[in-house]
PDB file of C-alpha atoms in Angstrom:
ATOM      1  CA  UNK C 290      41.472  37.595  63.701  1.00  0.00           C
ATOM      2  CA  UNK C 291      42.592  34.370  62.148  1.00  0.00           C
ATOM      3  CA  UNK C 292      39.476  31.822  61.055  1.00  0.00           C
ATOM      4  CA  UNK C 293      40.315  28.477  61.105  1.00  0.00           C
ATOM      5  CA  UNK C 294      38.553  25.638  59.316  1.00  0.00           C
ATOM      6  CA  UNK C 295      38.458  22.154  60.484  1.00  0.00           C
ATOM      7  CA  UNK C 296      37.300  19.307  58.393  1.00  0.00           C
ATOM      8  CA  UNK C 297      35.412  17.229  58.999  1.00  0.00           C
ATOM      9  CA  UNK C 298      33.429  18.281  61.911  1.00  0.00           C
ATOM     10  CA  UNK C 299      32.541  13.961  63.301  1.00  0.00           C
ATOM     11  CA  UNK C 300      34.719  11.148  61.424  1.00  0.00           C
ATOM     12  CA  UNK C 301      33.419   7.420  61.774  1.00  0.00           C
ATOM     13  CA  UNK C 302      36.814   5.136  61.912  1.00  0.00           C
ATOM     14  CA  UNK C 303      37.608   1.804  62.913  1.00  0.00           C
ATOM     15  CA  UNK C 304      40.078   0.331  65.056  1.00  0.00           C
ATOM     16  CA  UNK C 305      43.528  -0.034  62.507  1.00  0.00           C
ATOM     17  CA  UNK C 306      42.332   2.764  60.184  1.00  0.00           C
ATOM     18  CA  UNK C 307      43.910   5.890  58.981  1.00  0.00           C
ATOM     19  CA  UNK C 308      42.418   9.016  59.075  1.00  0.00           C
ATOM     20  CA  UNK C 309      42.879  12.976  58.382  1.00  0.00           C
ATOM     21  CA  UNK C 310      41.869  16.237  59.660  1.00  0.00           C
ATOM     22  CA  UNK C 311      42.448  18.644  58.043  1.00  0.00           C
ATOM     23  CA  UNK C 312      42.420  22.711  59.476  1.00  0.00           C
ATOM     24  CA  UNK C 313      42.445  25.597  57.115  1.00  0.00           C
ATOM     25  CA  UNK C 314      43.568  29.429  57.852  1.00  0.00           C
ATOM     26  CA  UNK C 315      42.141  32.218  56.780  1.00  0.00           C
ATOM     27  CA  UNK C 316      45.318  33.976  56.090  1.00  0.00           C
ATOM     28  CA  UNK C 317      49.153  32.184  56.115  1.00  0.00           C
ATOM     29  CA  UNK C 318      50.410  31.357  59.345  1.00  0.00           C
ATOM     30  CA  UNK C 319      53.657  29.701  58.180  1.00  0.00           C
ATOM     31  CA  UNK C 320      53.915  26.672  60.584  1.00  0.00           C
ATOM     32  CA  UNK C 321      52.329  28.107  63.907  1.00  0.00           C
ATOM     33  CA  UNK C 322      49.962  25.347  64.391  1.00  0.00           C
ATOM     34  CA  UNK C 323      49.731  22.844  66.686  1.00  0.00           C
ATOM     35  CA  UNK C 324      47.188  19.878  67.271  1.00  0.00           C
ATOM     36  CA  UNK C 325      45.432  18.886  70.550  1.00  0.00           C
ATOM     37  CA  UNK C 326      43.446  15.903  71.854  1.00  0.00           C
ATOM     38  CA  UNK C 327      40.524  15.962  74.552  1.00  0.00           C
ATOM     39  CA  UNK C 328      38.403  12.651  75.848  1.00  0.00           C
ATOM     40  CA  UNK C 329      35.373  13.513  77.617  1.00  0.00           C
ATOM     41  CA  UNK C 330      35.549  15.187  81.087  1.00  0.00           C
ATOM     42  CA  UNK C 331      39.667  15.664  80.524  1.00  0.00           C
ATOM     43  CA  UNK C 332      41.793  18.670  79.462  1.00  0.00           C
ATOM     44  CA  UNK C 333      43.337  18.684  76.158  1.00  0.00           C
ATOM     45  CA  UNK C 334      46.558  17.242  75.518  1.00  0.00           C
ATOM     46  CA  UNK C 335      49.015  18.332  73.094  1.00  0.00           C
ATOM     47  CA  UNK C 336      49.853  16.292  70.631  1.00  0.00           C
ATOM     48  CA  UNK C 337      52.025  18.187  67.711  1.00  0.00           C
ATOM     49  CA  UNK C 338      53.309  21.526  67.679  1.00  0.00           C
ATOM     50  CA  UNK C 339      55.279  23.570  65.167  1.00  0.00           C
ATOM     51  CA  UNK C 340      52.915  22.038  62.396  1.00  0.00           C
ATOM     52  CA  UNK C 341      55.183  18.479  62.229  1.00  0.00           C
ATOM     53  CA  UNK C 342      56.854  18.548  65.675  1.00  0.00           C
ATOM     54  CA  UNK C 343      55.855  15.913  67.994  1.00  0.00           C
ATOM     55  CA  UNK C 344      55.043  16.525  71.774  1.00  0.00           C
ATOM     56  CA  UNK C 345      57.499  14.350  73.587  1.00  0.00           C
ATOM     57  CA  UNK C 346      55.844  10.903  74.874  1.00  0.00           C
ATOM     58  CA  UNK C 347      52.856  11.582  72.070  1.00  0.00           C
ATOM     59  CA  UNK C 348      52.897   7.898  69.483  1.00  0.00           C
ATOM     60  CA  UNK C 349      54.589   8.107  66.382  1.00  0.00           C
ATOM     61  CA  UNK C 350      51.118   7.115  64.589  1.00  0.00           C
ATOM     62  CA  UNK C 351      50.095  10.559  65.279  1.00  0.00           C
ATOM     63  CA  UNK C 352      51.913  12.987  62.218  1.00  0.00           C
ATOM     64  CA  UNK C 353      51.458  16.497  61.034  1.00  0.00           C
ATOM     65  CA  UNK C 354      52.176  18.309  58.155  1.00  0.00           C
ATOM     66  CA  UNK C 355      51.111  21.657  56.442  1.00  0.00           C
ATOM     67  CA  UNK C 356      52.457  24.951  56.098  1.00  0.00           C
ATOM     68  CA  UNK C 357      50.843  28.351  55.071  1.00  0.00           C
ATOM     69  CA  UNK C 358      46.976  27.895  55.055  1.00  0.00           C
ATOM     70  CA  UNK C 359      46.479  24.227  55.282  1.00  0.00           C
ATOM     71  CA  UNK C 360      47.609  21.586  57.481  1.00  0.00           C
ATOM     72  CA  UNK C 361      46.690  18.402  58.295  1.00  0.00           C
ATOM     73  CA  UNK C 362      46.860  15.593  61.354  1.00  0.00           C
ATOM     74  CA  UNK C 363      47.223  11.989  60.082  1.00  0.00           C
ATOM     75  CA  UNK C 364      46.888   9.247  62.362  1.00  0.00           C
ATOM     76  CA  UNK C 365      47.879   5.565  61.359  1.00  0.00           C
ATOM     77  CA  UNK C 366      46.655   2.376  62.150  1.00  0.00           C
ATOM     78  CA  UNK C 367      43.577   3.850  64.946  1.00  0.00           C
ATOM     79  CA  UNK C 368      43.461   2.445  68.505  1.00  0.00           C
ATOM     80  CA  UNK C 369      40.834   2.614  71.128  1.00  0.00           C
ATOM     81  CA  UNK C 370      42.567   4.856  73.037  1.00  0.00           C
ATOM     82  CA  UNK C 371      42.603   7.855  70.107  1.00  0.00           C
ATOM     83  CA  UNK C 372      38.426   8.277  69.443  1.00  0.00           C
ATOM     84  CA  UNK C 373      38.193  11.560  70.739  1.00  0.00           C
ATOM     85  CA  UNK C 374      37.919  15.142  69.413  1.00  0.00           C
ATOM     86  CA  UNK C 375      40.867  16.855  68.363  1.00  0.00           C
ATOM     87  CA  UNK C 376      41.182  21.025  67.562  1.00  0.00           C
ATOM     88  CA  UNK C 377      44.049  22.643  65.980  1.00  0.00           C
ATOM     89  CA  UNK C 378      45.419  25.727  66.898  1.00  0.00           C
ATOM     90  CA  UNK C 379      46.876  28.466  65.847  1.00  0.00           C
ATOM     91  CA  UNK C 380      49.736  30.631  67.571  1.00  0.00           C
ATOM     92  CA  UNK C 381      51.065  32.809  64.555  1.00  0.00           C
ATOM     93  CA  UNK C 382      49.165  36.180  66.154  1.00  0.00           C
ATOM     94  CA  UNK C 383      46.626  37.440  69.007  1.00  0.00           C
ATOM     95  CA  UNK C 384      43.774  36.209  69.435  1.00  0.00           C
ATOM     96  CA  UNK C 385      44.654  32.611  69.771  1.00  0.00           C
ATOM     97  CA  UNK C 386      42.075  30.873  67.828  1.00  0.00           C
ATOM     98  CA  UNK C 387      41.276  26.869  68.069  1.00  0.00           C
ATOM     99  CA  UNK C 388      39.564  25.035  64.996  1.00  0.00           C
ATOM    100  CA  UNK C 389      35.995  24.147  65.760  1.00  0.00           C
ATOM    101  CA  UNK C 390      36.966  20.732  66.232  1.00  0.00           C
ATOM    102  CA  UNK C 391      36.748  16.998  64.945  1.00  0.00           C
ATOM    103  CA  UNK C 392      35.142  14.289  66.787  1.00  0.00           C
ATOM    104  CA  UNK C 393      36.836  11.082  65.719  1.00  0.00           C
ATOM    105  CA  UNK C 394      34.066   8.016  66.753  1.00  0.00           C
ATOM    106  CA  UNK C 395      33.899   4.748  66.460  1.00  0.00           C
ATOM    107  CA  UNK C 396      32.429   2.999  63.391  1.00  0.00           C
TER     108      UNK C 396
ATOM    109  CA  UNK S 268      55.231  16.183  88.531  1.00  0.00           C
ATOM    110  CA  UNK S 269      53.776  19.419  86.611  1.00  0.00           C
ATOM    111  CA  UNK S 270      50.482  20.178  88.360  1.00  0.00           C
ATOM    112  CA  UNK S 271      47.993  22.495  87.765  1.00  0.00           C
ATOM    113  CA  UNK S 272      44.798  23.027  90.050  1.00  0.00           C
ATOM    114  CA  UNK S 273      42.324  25.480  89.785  1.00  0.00           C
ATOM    115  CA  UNK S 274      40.026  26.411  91.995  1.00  0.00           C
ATOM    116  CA  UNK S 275      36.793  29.158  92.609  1.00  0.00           C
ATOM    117  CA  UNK S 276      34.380  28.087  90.062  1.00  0.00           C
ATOM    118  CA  UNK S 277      30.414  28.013  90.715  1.00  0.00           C
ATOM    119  CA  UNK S 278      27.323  29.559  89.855  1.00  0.00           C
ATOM    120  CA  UNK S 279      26.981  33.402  90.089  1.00  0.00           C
ATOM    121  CA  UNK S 280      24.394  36.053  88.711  1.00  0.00           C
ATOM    122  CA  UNK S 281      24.671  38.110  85.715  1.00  0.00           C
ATOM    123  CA  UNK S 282      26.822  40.831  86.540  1.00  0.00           C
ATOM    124  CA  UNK S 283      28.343  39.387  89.370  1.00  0.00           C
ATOM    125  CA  UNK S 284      32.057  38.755  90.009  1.00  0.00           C
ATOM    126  CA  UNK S 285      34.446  35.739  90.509  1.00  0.00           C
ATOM    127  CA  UNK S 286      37.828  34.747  91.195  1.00  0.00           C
ATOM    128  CA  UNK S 287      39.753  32.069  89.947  1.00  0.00           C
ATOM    129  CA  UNK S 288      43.114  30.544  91.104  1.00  0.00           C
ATOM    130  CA  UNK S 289      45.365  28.113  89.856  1.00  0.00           C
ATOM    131  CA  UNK S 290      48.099  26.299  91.931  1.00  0.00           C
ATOM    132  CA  UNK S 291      50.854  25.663  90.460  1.00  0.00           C
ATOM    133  CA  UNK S 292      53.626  23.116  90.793  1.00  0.00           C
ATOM    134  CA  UNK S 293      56.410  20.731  90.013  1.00  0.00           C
ATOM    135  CA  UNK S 294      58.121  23.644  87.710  1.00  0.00           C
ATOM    136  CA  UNK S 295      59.671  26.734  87.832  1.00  0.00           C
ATOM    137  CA  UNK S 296      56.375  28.762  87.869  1.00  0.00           C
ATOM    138  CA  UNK S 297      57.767  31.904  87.318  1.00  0.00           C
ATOM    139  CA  UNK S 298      59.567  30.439  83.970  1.00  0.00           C
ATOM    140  CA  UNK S 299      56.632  30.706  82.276  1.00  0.00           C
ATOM    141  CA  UNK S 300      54.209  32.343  80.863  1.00  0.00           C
ATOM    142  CA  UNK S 301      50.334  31.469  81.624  1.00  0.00           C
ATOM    143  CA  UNK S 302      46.988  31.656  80.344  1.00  0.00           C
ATOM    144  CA  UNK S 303      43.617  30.485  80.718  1.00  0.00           C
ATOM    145  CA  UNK S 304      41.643  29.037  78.599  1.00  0.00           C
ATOM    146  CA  UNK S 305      37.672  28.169  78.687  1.00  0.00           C
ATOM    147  CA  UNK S 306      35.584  25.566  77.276  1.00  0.00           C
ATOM    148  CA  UNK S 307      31.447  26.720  76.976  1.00  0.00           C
ATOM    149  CA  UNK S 308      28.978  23.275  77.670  1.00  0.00           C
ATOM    150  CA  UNK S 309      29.322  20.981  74.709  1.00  0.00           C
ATOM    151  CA  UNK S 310      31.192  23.423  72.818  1.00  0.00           C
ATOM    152  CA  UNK S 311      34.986  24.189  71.393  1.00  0.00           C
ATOM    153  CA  UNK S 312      37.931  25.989  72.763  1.00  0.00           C
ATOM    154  CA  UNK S 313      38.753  29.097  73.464  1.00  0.00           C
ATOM    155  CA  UNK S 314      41.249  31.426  74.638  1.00  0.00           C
ATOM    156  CA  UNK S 315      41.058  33.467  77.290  1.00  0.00           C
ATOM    157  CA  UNK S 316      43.707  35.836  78.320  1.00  0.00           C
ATOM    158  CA  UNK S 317      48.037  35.230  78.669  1.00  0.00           C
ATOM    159  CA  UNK S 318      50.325  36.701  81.333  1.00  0.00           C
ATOM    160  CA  UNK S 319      54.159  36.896  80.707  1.00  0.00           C
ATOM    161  CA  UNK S 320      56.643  35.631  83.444  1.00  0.00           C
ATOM    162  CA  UNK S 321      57.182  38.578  85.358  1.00  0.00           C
ATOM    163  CA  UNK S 322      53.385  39.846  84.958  1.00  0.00           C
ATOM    164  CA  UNK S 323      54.587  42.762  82.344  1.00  0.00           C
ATOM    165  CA  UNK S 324      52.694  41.824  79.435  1.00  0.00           C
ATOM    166  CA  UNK S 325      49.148  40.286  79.527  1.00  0.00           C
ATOM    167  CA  UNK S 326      46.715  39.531  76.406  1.00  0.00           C
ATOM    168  CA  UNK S 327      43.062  38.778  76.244  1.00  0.00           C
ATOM    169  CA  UNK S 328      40.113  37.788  73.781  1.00  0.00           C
ATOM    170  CA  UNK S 329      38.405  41.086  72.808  1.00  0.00           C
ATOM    171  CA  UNK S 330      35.140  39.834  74.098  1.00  0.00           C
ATOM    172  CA  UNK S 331      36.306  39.819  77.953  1.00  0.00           C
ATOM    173  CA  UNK S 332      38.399  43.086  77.823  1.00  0.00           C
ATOM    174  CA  UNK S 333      37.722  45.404  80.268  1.00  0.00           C
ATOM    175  CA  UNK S 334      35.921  42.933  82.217  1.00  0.00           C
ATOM    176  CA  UNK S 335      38.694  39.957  82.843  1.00  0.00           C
ATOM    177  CA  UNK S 336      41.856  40.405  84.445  1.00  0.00           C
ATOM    178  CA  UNK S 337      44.840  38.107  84.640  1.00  0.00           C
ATOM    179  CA  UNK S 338      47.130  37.950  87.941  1.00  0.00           C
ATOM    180  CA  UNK S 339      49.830  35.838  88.540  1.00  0.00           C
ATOM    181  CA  UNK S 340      51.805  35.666  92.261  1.00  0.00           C
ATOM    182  CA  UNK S 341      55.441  34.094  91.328  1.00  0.00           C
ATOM    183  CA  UNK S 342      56.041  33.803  95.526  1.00  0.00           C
ATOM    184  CA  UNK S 343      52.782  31.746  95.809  1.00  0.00           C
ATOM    185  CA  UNK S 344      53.573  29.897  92.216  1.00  0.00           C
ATOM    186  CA  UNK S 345      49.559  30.641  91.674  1.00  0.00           C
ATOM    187  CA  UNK S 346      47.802  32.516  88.384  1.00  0.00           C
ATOM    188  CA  UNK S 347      44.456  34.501  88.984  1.00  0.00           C
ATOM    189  CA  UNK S 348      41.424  35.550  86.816  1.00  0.00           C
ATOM    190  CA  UNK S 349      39.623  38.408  88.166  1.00  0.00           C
ATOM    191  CA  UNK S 350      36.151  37.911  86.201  1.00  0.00           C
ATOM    192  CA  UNK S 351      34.249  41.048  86.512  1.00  0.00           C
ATOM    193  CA  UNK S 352      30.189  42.198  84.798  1.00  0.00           C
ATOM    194  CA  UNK S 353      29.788  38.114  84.114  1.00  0.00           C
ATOM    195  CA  UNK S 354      27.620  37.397  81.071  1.00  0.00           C
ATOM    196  CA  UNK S 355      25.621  33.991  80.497  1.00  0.00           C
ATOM    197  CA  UNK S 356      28.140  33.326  77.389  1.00  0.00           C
ATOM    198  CA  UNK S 357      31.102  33.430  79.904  1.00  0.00           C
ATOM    199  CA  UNK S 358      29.526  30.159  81.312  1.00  0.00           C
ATOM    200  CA  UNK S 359      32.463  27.129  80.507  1.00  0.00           C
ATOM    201  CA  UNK S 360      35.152  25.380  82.533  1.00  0.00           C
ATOM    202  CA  UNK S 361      37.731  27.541  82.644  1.00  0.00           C
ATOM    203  CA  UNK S 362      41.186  26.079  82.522  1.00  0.00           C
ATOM    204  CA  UNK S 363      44.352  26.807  83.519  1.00  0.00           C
ATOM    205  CA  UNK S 364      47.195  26.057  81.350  1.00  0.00           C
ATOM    206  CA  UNK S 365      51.094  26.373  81.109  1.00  0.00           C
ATOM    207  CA  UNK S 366      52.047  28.263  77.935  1.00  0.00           C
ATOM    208  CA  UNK S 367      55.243  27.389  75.599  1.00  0.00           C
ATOM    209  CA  UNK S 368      55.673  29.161  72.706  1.00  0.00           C
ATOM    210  CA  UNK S 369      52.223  30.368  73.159  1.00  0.00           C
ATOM    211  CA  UNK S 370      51.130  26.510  73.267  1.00  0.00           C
ATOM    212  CA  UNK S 371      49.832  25.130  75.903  1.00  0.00           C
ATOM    213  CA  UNK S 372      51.868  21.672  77.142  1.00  0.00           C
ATOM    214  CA  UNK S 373      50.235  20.844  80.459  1.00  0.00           C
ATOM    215  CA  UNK S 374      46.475  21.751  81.401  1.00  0.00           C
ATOM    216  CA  UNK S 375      44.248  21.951  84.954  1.00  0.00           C
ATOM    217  CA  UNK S 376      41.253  19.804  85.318  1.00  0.00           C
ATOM    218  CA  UNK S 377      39.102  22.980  84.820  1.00  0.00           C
ATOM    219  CA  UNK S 378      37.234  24.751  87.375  1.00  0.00           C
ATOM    220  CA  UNK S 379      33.183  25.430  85.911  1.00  0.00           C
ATOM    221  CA  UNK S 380      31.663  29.051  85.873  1.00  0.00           C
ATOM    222  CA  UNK S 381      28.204  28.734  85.573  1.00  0.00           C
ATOM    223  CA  UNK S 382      26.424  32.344  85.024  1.00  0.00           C
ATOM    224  CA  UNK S 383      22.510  32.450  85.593  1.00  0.00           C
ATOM    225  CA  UNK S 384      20.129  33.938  87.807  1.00  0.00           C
TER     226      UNK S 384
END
């Protein structure tokens, strides 16, 4: 079973700000990773796959990079619309295991 | 319009059975593989079980083998989960989910599984 390691668990941003979470491995998963949002009451949403790949119709403000064991999700200038918890996840073997998951709220 | 609706959620007794469906449409259903995926009250994700187009190759979480089965009827464009000797930790809303590259691109609302006597 792969662990995976997100940091940090709740992040306090404001409206404009950048922030990053960042999701560790417990063994190398070369770039099987991808990145999901979820608002309360909703289903996730993909947001990046492949590490750095973009889901089509996701906002360039959201950005991923990493490879191996770390990776991270970057998102520029915050707006309303992106305080919500976000999980990686990784695909490189079975079981397919989700980071415990970072709450991004409002400052 | 990719849709996914599940359906067959609710409160059963430890040990009991349930059935869950998903309805699938607005893409070639059989295209795809499909899994579900479950969500515990105020807690993370986690995955649940996958099922290959044509139904030949199926995966699950070692903590609902023998107890979980995944079904999928590519006439009906609908996915099953057989959910057999429930447990109180298999309480969650248990969603459906189209799988790409074992990814998951579009999602059902969730259908909730409550286990308790």
């Amino acid at each position: 079973v792969i662990w995976m390691t997100q940091s940090p668990s709740l992040l306090s941003a404001s409206t404009g700000d950048r922030v990053i979470i960042s999701c560790r491995m417990s063994q190398g998963i070369s770039s099987y990773l991808a990145w999901y949002q979820q608002k309360p009451g909703k289903a996730p949403e993909l947001l990046i796959y492949a590490a750095s790949t973009l889901q089509s119709g996701v906002p360039s403000r959201f950005s991923g990079s990493g490879s191996g064991t770390d990776f991270t999700l970057t998102i520029s200038c915050l707006q309303s619309e992106d305080f919500a918890t976000y999980y990686c996840q990784q695909y490189y073997s079975f079981p397919l295991t989700f980071g415990q998951g970072t709450k991004l709220e409002i400052k | 319009e990719v849709q996914l609706v599940e359906s067959g959620g609710g409160l059963v007794q430890p040990g009991g059975s349930l059935r869950l469906s998903c309805a699938a449409s607005g893409f070639t259903f059989s295209s795809y593989w499909m899994s579900w995926v479950r969500q515990a009250p105020g807690k993370g994700l986690e995955w649940v079980a996958n099922i290959k187009q044509d139904g030949s190759e199926k995966y699950y979480v070692d903590s609902v083998k023998g107890r979980f089965t995944i079904s999928r009827d590519n006439a009906k464009n609908s996915l099953y989960l057989q959910m057999n000797s429930l447990r109180a930790e298999d309480t969650a809303v248990y969603y459906c989910a189209r799988a790409l590259r074992l990814i998951w691109d579009y999602w059902g609302q969730g259908t909730l599984v409550t286990v308790s006597s």
